[in-house]
Amino acid sequence: MTNVTEHPTHLSYLTNRAALPMIAEVAIGFAVLATKWSVRRRSRRQLSRLTQQQLRDIGLQREDAMREGTLPFWRP
């Protein structure tokens, strides 16, 4: 049987790790932002392509879906 204290949790690893160099922190921040933008763009494009029945299933009106679908990817 393995002792739980031998294997740190993911959270404790993150809080106890050495600081990354500034350029690495910036690169990670940019990667996270680019990923958010990509997901947002893809989601909005797909939302604007849903049928009336699909929109009704998720509780949206066509106007709401189109308004959301036309927002730029950088706007939350």
PDB file of C-alpha atoms in Angstrom:
ATOM      1  CA  MET A   1       0.000   0.000   0.000  1.00  0.00           C
ATOM      2  CA  THR A   2       1.320   3.428  -0.937  1.00  0.00           C
ATOM      3  CA  ASN A   3       1.482   6.223   1.567  1.00  0.00           C
ATOM      4  CA  VAL A   4      -0.517   9.234   0.356  1.00  0.00           C
ATOM      5  CA  THR A   5       2.118  11.691   1.552  1.00  0.00           C
ATOM      6  CA  GLU A   6       4.732  10.159  -0.789  1.00  0.00           C
ATOM      7  CA  HIS A   7       2.923  11.465  -3.882  1.00  0.00           C
ATOM      8  CA  PRO A   8       2.191  15.178  -3.770  1.00  0.00           C
ATOM      9  CA  THR A   9      -1.065  16.338  -5.263  1.00  0.00           C
ATOM     10  CA  HIS A  10      -1.033  18.360  -8.442  1.00  0.00           C
ATOM     11  CA  LEU A  11      -1.956  21.441  -6.478  1.00  0.00           C
ATOM     12  CA  SER A  12       0.872  21.119  -4.023  1.00  0.00           C
ATOM     13  CA  TYR A  13       3.271  20.632  -6.917  1.00  0.00           C
ATOM     14  CA  LEU A  14       2.101  23.875  -8.499  1.00  0.00           C
ATOM     15  CA  THR A  15       2.345  25.867  -5.291  1.00  0.00           C
ATOM     16  CA  ASN A  16       5.735  24.468  -4.307  1.00  0.00           C
ATOM     17  CA  ARG A  17       7.505  24.585  -7.670  1.00  0.00           C
ATOM     18  CA  ALA A  18      10.344  26.967  -8.438  1.00  0.00           C
ATOM     19  CA  ALA A  19       9.360  30.126 -10.288  1.00  0.00           C
ATOM     20  CA  LEU A  20       9.650  29.986 -14.047  1.00  0.00           C
ATOM     21  CA  PRO A  21      11.789  32.496 -15.914  1.00  0.00           C
ATOM     22  CA  MET A  22       9.822  35.612 -16.914  1.00  0.00           C
ATOM     23  CA  ILE A  23       9.899  34.720 -20.625  1.00  0.00           C
ATOM     24  CA  ALA A  24       8.380  31.312 -19.852  1.00  0.00           C
ATOM     25  CA  GLU A  25       5.597  32.930 -17.812  1.00  0.00           C
ATOM     26  CA  VAL A  26       4.867  35.307 -20.702  1.00  0.00           C
ATOM     27  CA  ALA A  27       4.895  32.449 -23.224  1.00  0.00           C
ATOM     28  CA  ILE A  28       2.494  30.390 -21.113  1.00  0.00           C
ATOM     29  CA  GLY A  29       0.208  33.379 -20.663  1.00  0.00           C
ATOM     30  CA  PHE A  30       0.170  33.979 -24.405  1.00  0.00           C
ATOM     31  CA  ALA A  31      -0.541  30.297 -25.113  1.00  0.00           C
ATOM     32  CA  VAL A  32      -3.462  30.329 -22.667  1.00  0.00           C
ATOM     33  CA  LEU A  33      -4.868  33.498 -24.226  1.00  0.00           C
ATOM     34  CA  ALA A  34      -4.499  32.167 -27.782  1.00  0.00           C
ATOM     35  CA  THR A  35      -6.255  28.951 -26.763  1.00  0.00           C
ATOM     36  CA  LYS A  36      -9.150  30.885 -25.189  1.00  0.00           C
ATOM     37  CA  TRP A  37      -9.510  32.968 -28.333  1.00  0.00           C
ATOM     38  CA  SER A  38      -9.456  29.900 -30.560  1.00  0.00           C
ATOM     39  CA  VAL A  39     -12.109  28.104 -28.519  1.00  0.00           C
ATOM     40  CA  ARG A  40     -14.258  31.234 -28.373  1.00  0.00           C
ATOM     41  CA  ARG A  41     -14.022  31.757 -32.148  1.00  0.00           C
ATOM     42  CA  ARG A  42     -14.884  28.132 -32.912  1.00  0.00           C
ATOM     43  CA  SER A  43     -17.769  28.086 -30.413  1.00  0.00           C
ATOM     44  CA  ARG A  44     -19.283  31.274 -31.782  1.00  0.00           C
ATOM     45  CA  ARG A  45     -19.009  30.050 -35.355  1.00  0.00           C
ATOM     46  CA  GLN A  46     -20.727  26.785 -34.414  1.00  0.00           C
ATOM     47  CA  LEU A  47     -23.403  28.622 -32.437  1.00  0.00           C
ATOM     48  CA  SER A  48     -24.353  30.695 -35.466  1.00  0.00           C
ATOM     49  CA  ARG A  49     -24.781  27.480 -37.507  1.00  0.00           C
ATOM     50  CA  LEU A  50     -27.226  25.745 -35.158  1.00  0.00           C
ATOM     51  CA  THR A  51     -30.715  24.974 -36.393  1.00  0.00           C
ATOM     52  CA  GLN A  52     -33.802  26.497 -34.815  1.00  0.00           C
ATOM     53  CA  GLN A  53     -34.527  23.186 -33.043  1.00  0.00           C
ATOM     54  CA  GLN A  54     -30.989  23.003 -31.632  1.00  0.00           C
ATOM     55  CA  LEU A  55     -31.234  26.584 -30.408  1.00  0.00           C
ATOM     56  CA  ARG A  56     -34.571  25.842 -28.766  1.00  0.00           C
ATOM     57  CA  ASP A  57     -32.984  22.811 -27.044  1.00  0.00           C
ATOM     58  CA  ILE A  58     -30.374  25.031 -25.388  1.00  0.00           C
ATOM     59  CA  GLY A  59     -32.846  27.816 -24.641  1.00  0.00           C
ATOM     60  CA  LEU A  60     -31.651  30.456 -27.118  1.00  0.00           C
ATOM     61  CA  GLN A  61     -33.400  32.579 -29.693  1.00  0.00           C
ATOM     62  CA  ARG A  62     -31.952  32.961 -33.197  1.00  0.00           C
ATOM     63  CA  GLU A  63     -31.269  36.670 -32.568  1.00  0.00           C
ATOM     64  CA  ASP A  64     -29.238  35.900 -29.429  1.00  0.00           C
ATOM     65  CA  ALA A  65     -27.222  33.245 -31.235  1.00  0.00           C
ATOM     66  CA  MET A  66     -26.509  35.541 -34.170  1.00  0.00           C
ATOM     67  CA  ARG A  67     -25.502  38.411 -31.885  1.00  0.00           C
ATOM     68  CA  GLU A  68     -23.114  36.126 -29.987  1.00  0.00           C
ATOM     69  CA  GLY A  69     -21.865  34.586 -33.227  1.00  0.00           C
ATOM     70  CA  THR A  70     -20.860  37.947 -34.664  1.00  0.00           C
ATOM     71  CA  LEU A  71     -18.799  39.071 -31.653  1.00  0.00           C
ATOM     72  CA  PRO A  72     -15.042  39.246 -32.285  1.00  0.00           C
ATOM     73  CA  PHE A  73     -13.037  36.423 -30.702  1.00  0.00           C
ATOM     74  CA  TRP A  74     -11.246  38.738 -28.312  1.00  0.00           C
ATOM     75  CA  ARG A  75     -14.458  39.967 -26.659  1.00  0.00           C
ATOM     76  CA  PRO A  76     -15.748  37.813 -23.792  1.00  0.00           C
TER      77      PRO A  76
END
